[in-house]
PDB file of C-alpha atoms and ligand atoms in Angstrom:
ATOM      1  CA  MET A 291       0.000   0.000   0.000  1.00  0.00           C
ATOM      2  CA  THR A 292       1.367   3.375  -1.008  1.00  0.00           C
ATOM      3  CA  VAL A 293       1.718   5.833   1.826  1.00  0.00           C
ATOM      4  CA  LEU A 294       0.530   9.412   1.710  1.00  0.00           C
ATOM      5  CA  ASP A 295       2.875  10.697   4.373  1.00  0.00           C
ATOM      6  CA  ARG A 296       1.255  14.099   5.003  1.00  0.00           C
ATOM      7  CA  PRO A 297      -2.074  15.552   6.112  1.00  0.00           C
ATOM      8  CA  HIS A 298      -4.748  14.636   3.591  1.00  0.00           C
ATOM      9  CA  GLU A 299      -8.388  13.971   2.994  1.00  0.00           C
ATOM     10  CA  ILE A 300      -9.526  11.283   0.597  1.00  0.00           C
ATOM     11  CA  ILE A 301     -11.859  12.830  -1.960  1.00  0.00           C
ATOM     12  CA  LEU A 302     -12.450   9.823  -4.231  1.00  0.00           C
ATOM     13  CA  SER A 303     -11.952   6.235  -3.152  1.00  0.00           C
ATOM     14  CA  GLU A 304     -10.454   3.578  -5.383  1.00  0.00           C
ATOM     15  CA  SER A 305     -13.795   1.824  -5.842  1.00  0.00           C
ATOM     16  CA  LYS A 306     -15.639   5.030  -6.658  1.00  0.00           C
ATOM     17  CA  ILE A 307     -13.076   5.795  -9.363  1.00  0.00           C
ATOM     18  CA  LYS A 308     -13.259   2.258 -10.707  1.00  0.00           C
ATOM     19  CA  ASP A 309     -17.047   2.429 -11.107  1.00  0.00           C
ATOM     20  CA  LYS A 310     -16.899   5.801 -12.820  1.00  0.00           C
ATOM     21  CA  VAL A 311     -14.179   4.770 -15.256  1.00  0.00           C
ATOM     22  CA  ARG A 312     -16.225   1.753 -16.255  1.00  0.00           C
ATOM     23  CA  GLU A 313     -19.273   3.993 -16.788  1.00  0.00           C
ATOM     24  CA  LEU A 314     -17.274   6.410 -18.962  1.00  0.00           C
ATOM     25  CA  GLY A 315     -15.954   3.465 -20.950  1.00  0.00           C
ATOM     26  CA  PHE A 316     -19.474   2.202 -21.653  1.00  0.00           C
ATOM     27  CA  GLU A 317     -20.577   5.652 -22.747  1.00  0.00           C
ATOM     28  CA  ILE A 318     -17.590   6.092 -25.069  1.00  0.00           C
ATOM     29  CA  THR A 319     -18.086   2.584 -26.477  1.00  0.00           C
ATOM     30  CA  ASP A 320     -21.662   3.514 -27.338  1.00  0.00           C
ATOM     31  CA  ASP A 321     -20.769   6.844 -28.907  1.00  0.00           C
ATOM     32  CA  TYR A 322     -17.844   5.630 -31.006  1.00  0.00           C
ATOM     33  CA  SER A 323     -19.009   2.359 -32.517  1.00  0.00           C
ATOM     34  CA  HIS A 324     -18.234   2.393 -36.272  1.00  0.00           C
ATOM     35  CA  LYS A 325     -15.840   5.301 -35.802  1.00  0.00           C
ATOM     36  CA  ASP A 326     -12.085   5.557 -36.143  1.00  0.00           C
ATOM     37  CA  LEU A 327     -11.286   6.354 -32.521  1.00  0.00           C
ATOM     38  CA  ILE A 328      -7.881   7.517 -31.431  1.00  0.00           C
ATOM     39  CA  VAL A 329      -7.454   8.269 -27.738  1.00  0.00           C
ATOM     40  CA  ILE A 330      -4.762  10.773 -26.864  1.00  0.00           C
ATOM     41  CA  GLY A 331      -3.538  11.172 -23.310  1.00  0.00           C
ATOM     42  CA  VAL A 332      -1.881  14.251 -21.909  1.00  0.00           C
ATOM     43  CA  LEU A 333       1.288  13.179 -20.105  1.00  0.00           C
ATOM     44  CA  LYS A 334       2.010  12.474 -17.403  1.00  0.00           C
ATOM     45  CA  GLY A 335      -1.094  12.975 -15.298  1.00  0.00           C
ATOM     46  CA  SER A 336      -3.514  11.110 -17.543  1.00  0.00           C
ATOM     47  CA  VAL A 337      -1.527   7.864 -17.710  1.00  0.00           C
ATOM     48  CA  ILE A 338      -3.298   5.992 -14.923  1.00  0.00           C
ATOM     49  CA  PHE A 339      -6.764   7.110 -15.981  1.00  0.00           C
ATOM     50  CA  MET A 340      -5.992   6.424 -19.637  1.00  0.00           C
ATOM     51  CA  ALA A 341      -4.761   2.890 -18.906  1.00  0.00           C
ATOM     52  CA  ASP A 342      -7.957   2.040 -17.036  1.00  0.00           C
ATOM     53  CA  LEU A 343     -10.280   3.913 -19.394  1.00  0.00           C
ATOM     54  CA  ILE A 344      -9.143   2.263 -22.630  1.00  0.00           C
ATOM     55  CA  ARG A 345      -9.630  -1.160 -21.069  1.00  0.00           C
ATOM     56  CA  SER A 346     -13.245  -0.173 -20.460  1.00  0.00           C
ATOM     57  CA  ILE A 347     -13.713   0.774 -24.114  1.00  0.00           C
ATOM     58  CA  ASP A 348     -14.941  -2.240 -26.057  1.00  0.00           C
ATOM     59  CA  LEU A 349     -13.863  -1.059 -29.516  1.00  0.00           C
ATOM     60  CA  PRO A 350     -10.783  -1.296 -31.713  1.00  0.00           C
ATOM     61  CA  ILE A 351      -8.910   1.901 -30.863  1.00  0.00           C
ATOM     62  CA  HIS A 352      -5.514   3.482 -31.293  1.00  0.00           C
ATOM     63  CA  MET A 353      -3.749   5.446 -28.603  1.00  0.00           C
ATOM     64  CA  ASP A 354      -1.033   8.054 -28.388  1.00  0.00           C
ATOM     65  CA  PHE A 355       0.322  10.642 -25.987  1.00  0.00           C
ATOM     66  CA  ILE A 356       1.306  14.261 -25.937  1.00  0.00           C
ATOM     67  CA  ALA A 357       3.307  16.048 -23.248  1.00  0.00           C
ATOM     68  CA  VAL A 358       2.848  19.687 -22.407  1.00  0.00           C
ATOM     69  CA  SER A 359       4.426  21.917 -19.859  1.00  0.00           C
ATOM     70  CA  SER A 360       2.795  24.886 -18.268  1.00  0.00           C
ATOM     71  CA  TYR A 361       4.947  27.241 -16.321  1.00  0.00           C
ATOM     72  CA  GLY A 362       4.073  28.272 -12.819  1.00  0.00           C
ATOM     73  CA  SER A 363       4.581  27.336  -9.217  1.00  0.00           C
ATOM     74  CA  GLU A 364       4.068  23.790  -7.950  1.00  0.00           C
ATOM     75  CA  MET A 365       0.442  24.330  -7.093  1.00  0.00           C
ATOM     76  CA  GLU A 366      -0.653  26.857  -9.713  1.00  0.00           C
ATOM     77  CA  SER A 367      -0.471  26.897 -13.492  1.00  0.00           C
ATOM     78  CA  SER A 368       0.573  30.034 -15.327  1.00  0.00           C
ATOM     79  CA  GLY A 369      -1.147  29.666 -18.668  1.00  0.00           C
ATOM     80  CA  VAL A 370       1.985  29.542 -20.782  1.00  0.00           C
ATOM     81  CA  VAL A 371       1.663  26.156 -22.414  1.00  0.00           C
ATOM     82  CA  ARG A 372       4.258  24.464 -24.585  1.00  0.00           C
ATOM     83  CA  ILE A 373       4.276  21.092 -26.315  1.00  0.00           C
ATOM     84  CA  GLN A 374       7.249  19.134 -25.004  1.00  0.00           C
ATOM     85  CA  TYR A 375       6.571  15.887 -26.804  1.00  0.00           C
ATOM     86  CA  ASP A 376       4.239  15.638 -29.766  1.00  0.00           C
ATOM     87  CA  MET A 377       2.347  12.509 -30.760  1.00  0.00           C
ATOM     88  CA  LYS A 378       3.622  10.366 -33.588  1.00  0.00           C
ATOM     89  CA  THR A 379       0.202   9.596 -35.071  1.00  0.00           C
ATOM     90  CA  SER A 380      -1.605  11.783 -37.581  1.00  0.00           C
ATOM     91  CA  ILE A 381      -5.091  12.722 -36.403  1.00  0.00           C
ATOM     92  CA  GLU A 382      -6.263  14.130 -39.715  1.00  0.00           C
ATOM     93  CA  GLY A 383      -9.728  12.821 -40.583  1.00  0.00           C
ATOM     94  CA  ARG A 384      -9.943  10.750 -37.416  1.00  0.00           C
ATOM     95  CA  ASP A 385     -12.189  10.753 -34.361  1.00  0.00           C
ATOM     96  CA  VAL A 386     -10.055  12.093 -31.557  1.00  0.00           C
ATOM     97  CA  LEU A 387     -10.697  11.823 -27.847  1.00  0.00           C
ATOM     98  CA  LEU A 388      -8.352  13.908 -25.734  1.00  0.00           C
ATOM     99  CA  VAL A 389      -7.902  12.486 -22.237  1.00  0.00           C
ATOM    100  CA  GLU A 390      -6.932  14.587 -19.230  1.00  0.00           C
ATOM    101  CA  ASP A 391      -6.590  13.838 -15.551  1.00  0.00           C
ATOM    102  CA  ILE A 392      -7.970  17.171 -14.396  1.00  0.00           C
ATOM    103  CA  VAL A 393      -9.131  20.446 -15.867  1.00  0.00           C
ATOM    104  CA  ASP A 394      -8.264  23.297 -13.552  1.00  0.00           C
ATOM    105  CA  THR A 395      -7.978  26.803 -15.054  1.00  0.00           C
ATOM    106  CA  GLY A 396      -8.680  25.210 -18.442  1.00  0.00           C
ATOM    107  CA  LEU A 397      -5.652  26.862 -20.047  1.00  0.00           C
ATOM    108  CA  THR A 398      -3.914  23.612 -20.983  1.00  0.00           C
ATOM    109  CA  LEU A 399      -6.951  22.079 -22.662  1.00  0.00           C
ATOM    110  CA  ALA A 400      -7.967  25.302 -24.392  1.00  0.00           C
ATOM    111  CA  TYR A 401      -4.492  25.460 -25.894  1.00  0.00           C
ATOM    112  CA  LEU A 402      -4.551  21.798 -26.916  1.00  0.00           C
ATOM    113  CA  MET A 403      -8.032  22.003 -28.432  1.00  0.00           C
ATOM    114  CA  ASP A 404      -6.949  24.936 -30.616  1.00  0.00           C
ATOM    115  CA  ASN A 405      -3.746  23.176 -31.552  1.00  0.00           C
ATOM    116  CA  PHE A 406      -5.523  19.909 -32.407  1.00  0.00           C
ATOM    117  CA  ALA A 407      -8.229  21.677 -34.423  1.00  0.00           C
ATOM    118  CA  THR A 408      -5.548  22.930 -36.836  1.00  0.00           C
ATOM    119  CA  ARG A 409      -4.648  19.294 -37.583  1.00  0.00           C
ATOM    120  CA  ASN A 410      -8.099  18.672 -39.100  1.00  0.00           C
ATOM    121  CA  PRO A 411      -9.517  15.763 -37.111  1.00  0.00           C
ATOM    122  CA  LYS A 412     -12.941  14.499 -38.165  1.00  0.00           C
ATOM    123  CA  SER A 413     -14.172  15.030 -34.615  1.00  0.00           C
ATOM    124  CA  LEU A 414     -12.545  16.211 -31.410  1.00  0.00           C
ATOM    125  CA  LYS A 415     -13.857  15.575 -27.904  1.00  0.00           C
ATOM    126  CA  ILE A 416     -12.614  15.845 -24.344  1.00  0.00           C
ATOM    127  CA  CYS A 417     -12.673  13.266 -21.592  1.00  0.00           C
ATOM    128  CA  THR A 418     -11.439  14.300 -18.173  1.00  0.00           C
ATOM    129  CA  LEU A 419     -11.615  12.335 -14.972  1.00  0.00           C
ATOM    130  CA  LEU A 420     -11.794  15.436 -12.798  1.00  0.00           C
ATOM    131  CA  ASP A 421     -13.264  18.868 -13.353  1.00  0.00           C
ATOM    132  CA  LYS A 422     -12.208  21.599 -10.920  1.00  0.00           C
ATOM    133  CA  ARG A 423     -14.887  23.845 -12.317  1.00  0.00           C
ATOM    134  CA  GLU A 424     -14.608  26.594  -9.688  1.00  0.00           C
ATOM    135  CA  ALA A 425     -11.040  27.248 -10.791  1.00  0.00           C
ATOM    136  CA  ARG A 426     -11.863  27.775 -14.469  1.00  0.00           C
ATOM    137  CA  LYS A 427     -10.709  31.098 -15.930  1.00  0.00           C
ATOM    138  CA  PRO A 428     -13.885  32.973 -16.840  1.00  0.00           C
ATOM    139  CA  GLU A 429     -12.675  33.739 -20.369  1.00  0.00           C
ATOM    140  CA  ILE A 430     -12.157  30.071 -21.169  1.00  0.00           C
ATOM    141  CA  GLU A 431     -14.958  28.193 -22.868  1.00  0.00           C
ATOM    142  CA  LEU A 432     -14.553  24.461 -22.992  1.00  0.00           C
ATOM    143  CA  LYS A 433     -17.160  21.914 -23.857  1.00  0.00           C
ATOM    144  CA  MET A 434     -16.418  18.961 -21.643  1.00  0.00           C
ATOM    145  CA  ASP A 435     -17.852  15.918 -23.363  1.00  0.00           C
ATOM    146  CA  TYR A 436     -17.079  13.265 -20.742  1.00  0.00           C
ATOM    147  CA  VAL A 437     -16.461  14.189 -17.109  1.00  0.00           C
ATOM    148  CA  GLY A 438     -15.865  11.744 -14.286  1.00  0.00           C
ATOM    149  CA  PHE A 439     -16.288  13.947 -11.239  1.00  0.00           C
ATOM    150  CA  GLU A 440     -16.600  17.590 -10.396  1.00  0.00           C
ATOM    151  CA  VAL A 441     -14.089  18.233  -7.587  1.00  0.00           C
ATOM    152  CA  PRO A 442     -13.566  21.064  -5.093  1.00  0.00           C
ATOM    153  CA  ASN A 443     -11.003  23.785  -5.724  1.00  0.00           C
ATOM    154  CA  ARG A 444      -8.297  22.139  -3.621  1.00  0.00           C
ATOM    155  CA  PHE A 445      -4.915  20.676  -4.435  1.00  0.00           C
ATOM    156  CA  LEU A 446      -5.333  17.012  -5.295  1.00  0.00           C
ATOM    157  CA  VAL A 447      -2.931  14.098  -5.662  1.00  0.00           C
ATOM    158  CA  GLY A 448      -3.202  10.461  -6.637  1.00  0.00           C
ATOM    159  CA  TYR A 449      -4.460   8.402  -9.584  1.00  0.00           C
ATOM    160  CA  GLY A 450      -1.984  10.210 -11.840  1.00  0.00           C
ATOM    161  CA  LEU A 451      -2.010  13.603 -10.150  1.00  0.00           C
ATOM    162  CA  ASP A 452       1.259  14.651  -8.566  1.00  0.00           C
ATOM    163  CA  TYR A 453       2.731  17.052  -6.099  1.00  0.00           C
ATOM    164  CA  ASP A 454       6.310  17.683  -7.209  1.00  0.00           C
ATOM    165  CA  GLU A 455       6.207  14.334  -9.076  1.00  0.00           C
ATOM    166  CA  SER A 456       5.172  12.346  -6.002  1.00  0.00           C
ATOM    167  CA  TYR A 457       1.961  10.456  -5.256  1.00  0.00           C
ATOM    168  CA  ARG A 458       0.958   9.668  -8.848  1.00  0.00           C
ATOM    169  CA  ASN A 459       0.638   5.966  -7.999  1.00  0.00           C
ATOM    170  CA  LEU A 460      -1.904   6.343  -5.215  1.00  0.00           C
ATOM    171  CA  PRO A 461      -5.022   4.372  -6.180  1.00  0.00           C
ATOM    172  CA  PHE A 462      -7.323   7.099  -4.788  1.00  0.00           C
ATOM    173  CA  VAL A 463      -7.579  10.895  -5.101  1.00  0.00           C
ATOM    174  CA  ALA A 464      -6.834  12.948  -2.002  1.00  0.00           C
ATOM    175  CA  ALA A 465      -6.627  16.642  -1.139  1.00  0.00           C
ATOM    176  CA  ILE A 466      -3.399  17.755   0.542  1.00  0.00           C
ATOM    177  CA  TRP A 467      -2.371  20.952   2.279  1.00  0.00           C
ATOM    178  CA  ASP A 468       0.656  22.359   4.117  1.00  0.00           C
TER     179      ASP A 468
HETATM  180  P1  LIG B 526      -5.018  23.867 -16.197  1.00  0.00           P
HETATM  181  O1  LIG B 526      -4.239  24.249 -17.417  1.00  0.00           O
HETATM  182  O2  LIG B 526      -4.977  24.941 -15.150  1.00  0.00           O
HETATM  183  O3  LIG B 526      -6.420  23.417 -16.499  1.00  0.00           O
HETATM  184  O4  LIG B 526      -4.249  22.708 -15.497  1.00  0.00           O
HETATM  185  C1  LIG B 526      -4.187  21.489 -16.019  1.00  0.00           C
HETATM  186  C2  LIG B 526      -3.038  20.680 -15.449  1.00  0.00           C
HETATM  187  O5  LIG B 526      -2.539  21.168 -14.182  1.00  0.00           O
HETATM  188  C3  LIG B 526      -3.540  19.301 -15.167  1.00  0.00           C
HETATM  189  O6  LIG B 526      -3.438  18.495 -16.313  1.00  0.00           O
HETATM  190  C4  LIG B 526      -2.660  18.853 -14.046  1.00  0.00           C
HETATM  191  O7  LIG B 526      -1.485  18.280 -14.575  1.00  0.00           O
HETATM  192  C5  LIG B 526      -2.327  20.102 -13.304  1.00  0.00           C
HETATM  193  N1  LIG B 526      -3.199  20.248 -12.117  1.00  0.00           N
HETATM  194  C6  LIG B 526      -4.284  21.032 -11.983  1.00  0.00           C
HETATM  195  N2  LIG B 526      -4.839  20.911 -10.782  1.00  0.00           N
HETATM  196  C7  LIG B 526      -4.096  20.005 -10.124  1.00  0.00           C
HETATM  197  C8  LIG B 526      -4.173  19.421  -8.795  1.00  0.00           C
HETATM  198  O8  LIG B 526      -5.049  19.705  -7.971  1.00  0.00           O
HETATM  199  N3  LIG B 526      -3.205  18.511  -8.482  1.00  0.00           N
HETATM  200  C9  LIG B 526      -2.222  18.152  -9.359  1.00  0.00           C
HETATM  201  N4  LIG B 526      -2.123  18.655 -10.591  1.00  0.00           N
HETATM  202  C10 LIG B 526      -3.042  19.577 -10.970  1.00  0.00           C
HETATM  203 MG1  LIG B 527      -2.158  16.990 -16.656  1.00  0.00          MG
END
C-alpha cells in the first residue's frame, strides 16, 4: 500500500473511481461504434486514468500521448503552455478523444483544443476524470464531453495527479495541504 505521508483527505476512493471509469468506458463505447477512434492522453497525469479507461472501451482503438508543460509554481499553473513531446500519429480525418486527468484553469486544454483543431480531425472531444470547475478562468470556454467527477477547488494528488512528481501511484484521489 502506497503511503501518503502528510495531512490529507480522501476525496475519491479507489472503488468510486473504478465504477466511474467503467461507466465512462461504456458511454464512449456507445458513442464511437463504427468510428475511427484515437485516444490521446496528456502526459504524465492522464496515464493511470488512460490505462484504465481504454480497457473499459470495447472497440478497436488506437492510442497516443502528448506532453505539455505549463509554467508556474508547484500548485498553480501560469497559462503559458508548450508542447514538449508531440504525438507520432496523424489525427487528420480521425475521431479524436483527448484524455486529461484534471481540468483546472482550463488553459492547458484550451491550448490543446486549438492546436488539435488545426490538424483537421474528423471530430474532437474531451474526456477528463476530474473537473475543478470553480477554478476555471472565466474567459475560457470548454465543452467537456465526458467528465468523471466535479471536484472542489483544492490541491489534489493520486491516480496520476502529482505534487512535485510524487503520489501519482496512489489508487485514490486525495486533497493535501501544508
Ligand atoms: P489547467 O491548465 O490549469 O487546467 O491545469 C491542467 C493541469 O494542471 C492538469 O493536467 C494537471 O497536470 C495540473 N493540475 C491542476 N490541478 C491540479 C491538482 O489539484 N493537483 C495536481 N495537478 C493539478
Ligand atoms: Mg495533466
